[in-house]
Tab-separated table of C-alpha atoms (C1' of nucleotides) in Angstrom:
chain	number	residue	atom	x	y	z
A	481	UNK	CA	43.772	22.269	20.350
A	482	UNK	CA	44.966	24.832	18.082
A	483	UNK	CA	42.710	27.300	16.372
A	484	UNK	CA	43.268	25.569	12.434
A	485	UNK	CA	42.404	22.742	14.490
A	486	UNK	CA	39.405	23.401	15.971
A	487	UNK	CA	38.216	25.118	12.563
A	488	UNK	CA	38.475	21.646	10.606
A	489	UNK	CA	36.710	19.750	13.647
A	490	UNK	CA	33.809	21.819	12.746
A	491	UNK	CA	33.416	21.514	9.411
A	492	UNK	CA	35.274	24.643	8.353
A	493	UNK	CA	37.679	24.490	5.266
A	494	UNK	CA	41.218	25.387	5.993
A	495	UNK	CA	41.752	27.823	2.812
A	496	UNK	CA	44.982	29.402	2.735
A	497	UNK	CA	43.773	32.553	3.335
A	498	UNK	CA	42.505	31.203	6.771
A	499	UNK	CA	45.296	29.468	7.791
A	500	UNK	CA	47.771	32.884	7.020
A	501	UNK	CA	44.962	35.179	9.105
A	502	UNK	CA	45.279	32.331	12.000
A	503	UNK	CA	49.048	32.232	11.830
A	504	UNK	CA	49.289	35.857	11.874
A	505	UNK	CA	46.610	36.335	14.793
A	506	UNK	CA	49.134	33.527	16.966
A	507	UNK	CA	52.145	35.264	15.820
A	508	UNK	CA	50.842	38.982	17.220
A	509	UNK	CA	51.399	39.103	20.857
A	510	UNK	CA	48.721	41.557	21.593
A	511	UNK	CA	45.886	42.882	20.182
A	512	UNK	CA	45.874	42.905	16.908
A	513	UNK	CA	43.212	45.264	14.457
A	514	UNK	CA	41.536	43.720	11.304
A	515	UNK	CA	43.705	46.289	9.176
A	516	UNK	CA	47.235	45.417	10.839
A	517	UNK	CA	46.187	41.372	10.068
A	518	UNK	CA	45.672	42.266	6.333
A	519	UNK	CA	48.994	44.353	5.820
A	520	UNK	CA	50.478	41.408	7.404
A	521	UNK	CA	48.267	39.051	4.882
A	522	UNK	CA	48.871	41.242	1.798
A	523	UNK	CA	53.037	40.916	2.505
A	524	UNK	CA	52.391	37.530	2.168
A	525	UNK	CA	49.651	36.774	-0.549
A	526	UNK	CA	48.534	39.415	-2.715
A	527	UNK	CA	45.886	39.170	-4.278
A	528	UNK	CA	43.733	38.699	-1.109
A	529	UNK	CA	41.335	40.910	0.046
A	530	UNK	CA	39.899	42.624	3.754
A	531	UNK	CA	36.801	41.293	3.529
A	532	UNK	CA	38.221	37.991	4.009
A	533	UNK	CA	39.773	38.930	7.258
A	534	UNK	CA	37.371	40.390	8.576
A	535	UNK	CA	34.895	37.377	7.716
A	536	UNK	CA	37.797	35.102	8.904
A	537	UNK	CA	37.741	37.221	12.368
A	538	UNK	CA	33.728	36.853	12.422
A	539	UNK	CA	33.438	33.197	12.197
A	540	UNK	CA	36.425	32.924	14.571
A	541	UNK	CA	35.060	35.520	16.812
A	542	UNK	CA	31.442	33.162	16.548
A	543	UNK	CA	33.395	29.811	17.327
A	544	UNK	CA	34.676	31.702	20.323
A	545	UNK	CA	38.397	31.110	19.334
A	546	UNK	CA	38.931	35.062	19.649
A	547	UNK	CA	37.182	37.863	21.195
A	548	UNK	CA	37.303	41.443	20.486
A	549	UNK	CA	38.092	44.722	22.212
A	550	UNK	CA	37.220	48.371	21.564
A	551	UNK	CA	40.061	50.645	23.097
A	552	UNK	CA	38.719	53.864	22.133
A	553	UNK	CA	40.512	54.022	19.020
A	554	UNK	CA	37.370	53.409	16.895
A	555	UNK	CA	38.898	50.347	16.043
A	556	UNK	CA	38.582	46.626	16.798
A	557	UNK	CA	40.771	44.747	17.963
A	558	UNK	CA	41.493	40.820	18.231
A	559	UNK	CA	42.643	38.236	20.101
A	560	UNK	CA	43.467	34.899	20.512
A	561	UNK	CA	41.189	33.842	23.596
A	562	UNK	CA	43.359	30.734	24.736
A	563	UNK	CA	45.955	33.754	25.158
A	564	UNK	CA	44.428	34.446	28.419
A	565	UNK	CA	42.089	36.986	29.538
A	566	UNK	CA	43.541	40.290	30.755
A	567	UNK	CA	42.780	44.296	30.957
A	568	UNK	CA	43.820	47.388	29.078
A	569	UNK	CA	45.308	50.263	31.060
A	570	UNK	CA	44.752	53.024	27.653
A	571	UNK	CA	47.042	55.993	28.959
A	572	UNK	CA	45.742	59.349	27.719
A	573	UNK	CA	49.041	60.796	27.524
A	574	UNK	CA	51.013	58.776	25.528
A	575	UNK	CA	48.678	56.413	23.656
A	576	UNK	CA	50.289	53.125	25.651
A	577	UNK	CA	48.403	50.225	26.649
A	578	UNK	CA	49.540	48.221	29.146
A	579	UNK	CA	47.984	44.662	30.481
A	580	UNK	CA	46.802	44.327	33.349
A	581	UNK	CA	45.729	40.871	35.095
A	582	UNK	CA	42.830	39.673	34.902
A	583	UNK	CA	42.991	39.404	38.978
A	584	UNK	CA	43.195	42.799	39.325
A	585	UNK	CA	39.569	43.108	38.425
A	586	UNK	CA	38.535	40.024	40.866
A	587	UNK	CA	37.388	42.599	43.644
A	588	UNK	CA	35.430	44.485	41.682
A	589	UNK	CA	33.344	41.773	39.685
A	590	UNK	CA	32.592	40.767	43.332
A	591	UNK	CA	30.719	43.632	44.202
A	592	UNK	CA	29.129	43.921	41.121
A	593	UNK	CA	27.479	40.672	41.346
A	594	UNK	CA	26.674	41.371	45.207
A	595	UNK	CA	25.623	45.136	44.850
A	596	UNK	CA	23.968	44.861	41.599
A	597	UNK	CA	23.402	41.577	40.805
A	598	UNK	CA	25.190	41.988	37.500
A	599	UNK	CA	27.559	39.337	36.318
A	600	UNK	CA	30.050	41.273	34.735
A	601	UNK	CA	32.166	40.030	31.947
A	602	UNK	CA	35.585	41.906	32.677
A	603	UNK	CA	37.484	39.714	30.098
A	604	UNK	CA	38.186	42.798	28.307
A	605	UNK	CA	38.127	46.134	29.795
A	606	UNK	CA	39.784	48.975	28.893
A	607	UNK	CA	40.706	51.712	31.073
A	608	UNK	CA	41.390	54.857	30.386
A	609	UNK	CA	43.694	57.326	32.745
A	610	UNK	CA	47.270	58.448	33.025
A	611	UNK	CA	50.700	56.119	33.118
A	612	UNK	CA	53.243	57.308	35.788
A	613	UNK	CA	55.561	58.697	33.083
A	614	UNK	CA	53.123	61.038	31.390
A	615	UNK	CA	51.644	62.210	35.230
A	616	UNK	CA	55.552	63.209	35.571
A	617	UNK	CA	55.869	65.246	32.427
A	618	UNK	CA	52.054	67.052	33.569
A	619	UNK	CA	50.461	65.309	30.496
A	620	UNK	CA	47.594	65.818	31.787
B	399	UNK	CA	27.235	78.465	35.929
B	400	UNK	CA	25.124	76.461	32.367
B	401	UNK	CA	27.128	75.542	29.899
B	402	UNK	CA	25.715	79.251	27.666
B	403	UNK	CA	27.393	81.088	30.556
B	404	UNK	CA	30.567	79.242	29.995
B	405	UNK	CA	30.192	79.830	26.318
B	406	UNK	CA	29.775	83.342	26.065
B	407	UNK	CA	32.086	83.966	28.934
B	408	UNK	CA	34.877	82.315	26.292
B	409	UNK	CA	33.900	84.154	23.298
B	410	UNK	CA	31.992	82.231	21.923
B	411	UNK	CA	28.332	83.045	20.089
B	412	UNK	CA	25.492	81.766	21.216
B	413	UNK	CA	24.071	81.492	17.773
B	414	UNK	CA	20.685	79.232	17.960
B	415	UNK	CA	21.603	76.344	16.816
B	416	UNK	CA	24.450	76.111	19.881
B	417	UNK	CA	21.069	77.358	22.251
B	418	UNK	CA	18.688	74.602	20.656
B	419	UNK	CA	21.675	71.743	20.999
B	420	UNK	CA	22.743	72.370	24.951
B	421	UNK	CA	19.154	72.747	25.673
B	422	UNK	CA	18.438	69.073	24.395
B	423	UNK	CA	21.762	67.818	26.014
B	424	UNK	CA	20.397	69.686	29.016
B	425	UNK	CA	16.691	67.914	28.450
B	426	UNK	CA	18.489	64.403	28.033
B	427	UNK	CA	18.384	62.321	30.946
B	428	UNK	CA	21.136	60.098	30.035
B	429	UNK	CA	23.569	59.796	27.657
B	430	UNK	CA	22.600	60.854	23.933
B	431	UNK	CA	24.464	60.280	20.710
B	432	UNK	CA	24.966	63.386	18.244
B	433	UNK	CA	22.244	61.208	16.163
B	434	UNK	CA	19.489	61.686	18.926
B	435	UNK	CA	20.601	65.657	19.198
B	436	UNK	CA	20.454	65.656	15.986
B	437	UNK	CA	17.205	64.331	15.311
B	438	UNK	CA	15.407	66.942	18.552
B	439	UNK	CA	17.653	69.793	16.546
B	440	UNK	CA	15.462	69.084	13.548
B	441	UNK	CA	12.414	68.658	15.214
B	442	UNK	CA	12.915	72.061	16.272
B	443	UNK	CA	14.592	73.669	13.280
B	444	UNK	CA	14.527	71.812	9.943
B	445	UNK	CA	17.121	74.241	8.292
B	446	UNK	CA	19.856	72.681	10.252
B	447	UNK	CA	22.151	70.198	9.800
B	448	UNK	CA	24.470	66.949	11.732
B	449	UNK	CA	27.928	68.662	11.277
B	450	UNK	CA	26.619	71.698	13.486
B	451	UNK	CA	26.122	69.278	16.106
B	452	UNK	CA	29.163	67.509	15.855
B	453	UNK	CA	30.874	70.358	15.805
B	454	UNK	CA	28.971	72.494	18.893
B	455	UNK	CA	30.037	68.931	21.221
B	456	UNK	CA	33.775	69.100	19.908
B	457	UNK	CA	33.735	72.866	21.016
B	458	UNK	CA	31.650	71.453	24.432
B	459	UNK	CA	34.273	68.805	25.042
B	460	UNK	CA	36.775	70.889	24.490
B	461	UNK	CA	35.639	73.573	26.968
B	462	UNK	CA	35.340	70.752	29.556
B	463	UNK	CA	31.691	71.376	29.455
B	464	UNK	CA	30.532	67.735	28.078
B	465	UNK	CA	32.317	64.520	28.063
B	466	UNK	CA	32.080	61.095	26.006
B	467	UNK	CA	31.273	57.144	26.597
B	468	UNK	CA	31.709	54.751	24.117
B	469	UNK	CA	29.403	51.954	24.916
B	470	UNK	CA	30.455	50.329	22.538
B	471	UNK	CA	27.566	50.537	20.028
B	472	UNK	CA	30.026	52.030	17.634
B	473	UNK	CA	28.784	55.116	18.194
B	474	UNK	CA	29.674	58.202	21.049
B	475	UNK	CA	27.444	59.312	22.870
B	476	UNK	CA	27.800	62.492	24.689
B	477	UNK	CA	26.640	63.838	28.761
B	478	UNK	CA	27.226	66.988	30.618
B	479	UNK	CA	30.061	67.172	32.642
B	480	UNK	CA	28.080	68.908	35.950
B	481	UNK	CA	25.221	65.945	35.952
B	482	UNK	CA	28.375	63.879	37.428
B	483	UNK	CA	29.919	61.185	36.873
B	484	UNK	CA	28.759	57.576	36.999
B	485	UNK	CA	29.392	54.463	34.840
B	486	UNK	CA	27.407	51.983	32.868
B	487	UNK	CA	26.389	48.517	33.217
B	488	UNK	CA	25.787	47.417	29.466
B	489	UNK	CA	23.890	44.542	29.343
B	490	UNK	CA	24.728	41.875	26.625
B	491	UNK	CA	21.442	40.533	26.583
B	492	UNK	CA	18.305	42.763	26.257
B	493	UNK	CA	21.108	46.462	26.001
B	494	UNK	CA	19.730	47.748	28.934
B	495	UNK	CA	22.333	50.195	30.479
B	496	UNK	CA	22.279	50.952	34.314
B	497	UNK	CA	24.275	53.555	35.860
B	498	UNK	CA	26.186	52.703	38.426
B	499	UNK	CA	27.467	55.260	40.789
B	500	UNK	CA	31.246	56.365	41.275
B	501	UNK	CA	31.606	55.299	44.312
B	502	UNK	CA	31.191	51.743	43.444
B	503	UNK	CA	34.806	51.684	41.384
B	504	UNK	CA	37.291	53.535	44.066
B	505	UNK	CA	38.057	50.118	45.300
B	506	UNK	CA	39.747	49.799	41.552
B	507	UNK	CA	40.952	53.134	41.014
B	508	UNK	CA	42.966	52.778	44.306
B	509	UNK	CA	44.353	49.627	43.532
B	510	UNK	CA	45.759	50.955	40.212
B	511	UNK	CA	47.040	53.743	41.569
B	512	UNK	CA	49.001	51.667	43.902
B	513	UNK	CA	49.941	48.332	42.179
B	514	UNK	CA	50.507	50.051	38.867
B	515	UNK	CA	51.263	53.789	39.452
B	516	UNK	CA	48.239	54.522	37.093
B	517	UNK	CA	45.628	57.396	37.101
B	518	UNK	CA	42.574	55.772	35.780
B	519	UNK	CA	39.566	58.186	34.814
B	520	UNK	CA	36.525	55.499	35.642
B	521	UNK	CA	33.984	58.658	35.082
B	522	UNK	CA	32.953	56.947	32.069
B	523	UNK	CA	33.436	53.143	32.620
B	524	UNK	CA	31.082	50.879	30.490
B	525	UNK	CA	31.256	47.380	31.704
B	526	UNK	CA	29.560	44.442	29.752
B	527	UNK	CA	27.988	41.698	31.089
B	528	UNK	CA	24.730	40.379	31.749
B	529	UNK	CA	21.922	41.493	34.112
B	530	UNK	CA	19.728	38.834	36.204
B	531	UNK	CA	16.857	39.101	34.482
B	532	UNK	CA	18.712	38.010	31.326
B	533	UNK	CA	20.719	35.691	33.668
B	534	UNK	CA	17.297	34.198	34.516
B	535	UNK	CA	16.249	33.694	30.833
B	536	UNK	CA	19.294	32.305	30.069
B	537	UNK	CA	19.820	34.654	28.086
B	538	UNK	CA	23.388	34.622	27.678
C	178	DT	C1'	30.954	17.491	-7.560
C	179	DT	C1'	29.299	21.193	-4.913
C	180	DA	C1'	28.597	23.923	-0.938
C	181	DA	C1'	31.765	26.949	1.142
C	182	DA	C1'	34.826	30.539	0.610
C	183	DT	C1'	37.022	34.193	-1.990
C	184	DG	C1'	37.856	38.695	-4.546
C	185	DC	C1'	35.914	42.596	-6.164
C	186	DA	C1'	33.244	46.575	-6.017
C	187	DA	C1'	29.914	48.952	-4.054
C	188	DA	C1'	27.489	50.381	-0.052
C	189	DC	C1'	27.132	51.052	4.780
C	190	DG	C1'	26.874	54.155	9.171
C	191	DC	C1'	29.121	57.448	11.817
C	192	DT	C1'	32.020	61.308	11.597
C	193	DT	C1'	34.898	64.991	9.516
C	194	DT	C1'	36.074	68.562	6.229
C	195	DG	C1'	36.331	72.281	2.422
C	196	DC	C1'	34.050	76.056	1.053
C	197	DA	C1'	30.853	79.639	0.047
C	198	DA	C1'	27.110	82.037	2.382
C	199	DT	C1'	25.344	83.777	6.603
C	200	DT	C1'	25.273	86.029	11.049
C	201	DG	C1'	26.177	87.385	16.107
C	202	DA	C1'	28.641	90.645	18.567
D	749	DT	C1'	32.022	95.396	10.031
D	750	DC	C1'	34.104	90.846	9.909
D	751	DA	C1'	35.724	86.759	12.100
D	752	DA	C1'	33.007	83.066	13.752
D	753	DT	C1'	29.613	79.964	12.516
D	754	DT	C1'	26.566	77.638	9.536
D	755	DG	C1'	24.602	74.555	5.724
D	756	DC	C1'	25.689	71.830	2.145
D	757	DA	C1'	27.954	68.343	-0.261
D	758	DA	C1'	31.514	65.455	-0.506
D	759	DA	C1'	34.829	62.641	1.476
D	760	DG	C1'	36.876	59.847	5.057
D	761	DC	C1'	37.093	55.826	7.873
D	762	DG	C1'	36.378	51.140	9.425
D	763	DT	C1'	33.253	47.679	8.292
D	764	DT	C1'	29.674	44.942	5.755
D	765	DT	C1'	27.362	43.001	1.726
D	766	DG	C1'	25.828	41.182	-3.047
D	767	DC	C1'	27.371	38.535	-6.500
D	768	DA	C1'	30.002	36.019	-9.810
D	769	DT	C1'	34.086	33.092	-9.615
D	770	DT	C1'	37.064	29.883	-7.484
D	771	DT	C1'	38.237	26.030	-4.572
D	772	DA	C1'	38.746	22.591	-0.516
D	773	DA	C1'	37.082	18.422	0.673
DNA sequence: TTAAATGCAAACGCTTTGCAATTGA
DNA sequence: TCAATTGCAAAGCGTTTGCATTTAA
């Protein structure tokens, strides 16, 4: 079920406005911040506004059709969640962020839970460090 | 060698208000926001003010002398790079954060170094999630 | 018809900046 | 002495909020 979908099943009225910020949210591949989902919205419709994304994002975010991410930017940003759950490598050189599987994490939300008795919600991490490219230039 | 050694080594004076602000980040246990330094500063020294902080911990990070977390309050907050490094377990449910030492992560860092060629810096890893007292209130 | 949702403007909290006055070395 | 540093006030940024107006169902 679809996130326009699930919106109407609970009572929630498919305004235009909502269905552009949904259809711009499933277009984005990645992460997407509240600002880059109103340019989008504003090329579109006008006369709209940012507070309507961002209380479009909130009651999506609440519904748990999205979930958000902090990657050190001092911005949000969004995503869909039935896009999967995966990991940020943020590289400190060059500003990329690459995914990482979710898998990669499995290990270590083991031995949290085991060690610490933490369950650890890894859906979204981001880590910061160096990508091989800017290691070979001595970004650093 | 403290963090005034380093400074005046550099240059740089060691005017009060720099003395007053190390000593609190040297005081703090943890990890304290420019807000908390702020708020000892004054405590101390009314005639002062919040951009002097924020901009003694720029010159601090920039010297290599303090680094920053993001625990994703929306705010920074700010620990001295000789205390060591360790990360945080944010709890979602009652905010507690528990350190959690370095050693507990270079399970990760060496797998990203050799599935994905990537450097990671986990010295300042928060990692949400819940802890088992909150587990066991269902708090989650 | 009417509660939900929007647009607007203003405020929010954290952080940064321009500038004149002060001060450590 | 004089460049570095400060205090102040204002602005900057992403985000939130109050309120009158509009609108989906």
């Amino acid at each position: 079920m679809g996130i326009l979908d699930n919106l109407k099943e609970k009572g929630h009225r498919l305004t235009p406005q909502r269905v552009m910020i949904v259809n711009i949210l499933e277009e984005s591949e990645g992460h997407i911040s509240a600002e880059e989902i109103y340019s989008h919205l504003h090329d579109r419709y006008s006369y709209t506004n940012i507070s309507t994304v961002y209380r479009t994002l909130e009651l999506l975010k609440e519904l748990g059709l999205v979930t958000q991410t902090d990657l050190g930017e001092g911005i949000v940003r969004y995503h869909e969640v039935t896009k999967g759950h995966h990991h940020h490598l943020v590289c400190k050189g060059c500003g990329k962020v690459e995914d990482l599987p979710e898998s990669a994490l499995f290990v270590l939300r083991d031995k949290l839970w085991s060690d610490y008795h933490f369950r650890a919600e890894l859906s979204h991490l981001a880590i910061f460090g160096y990508c091989q490219k800017c290691l070979e230039e001595g970004k650093t």
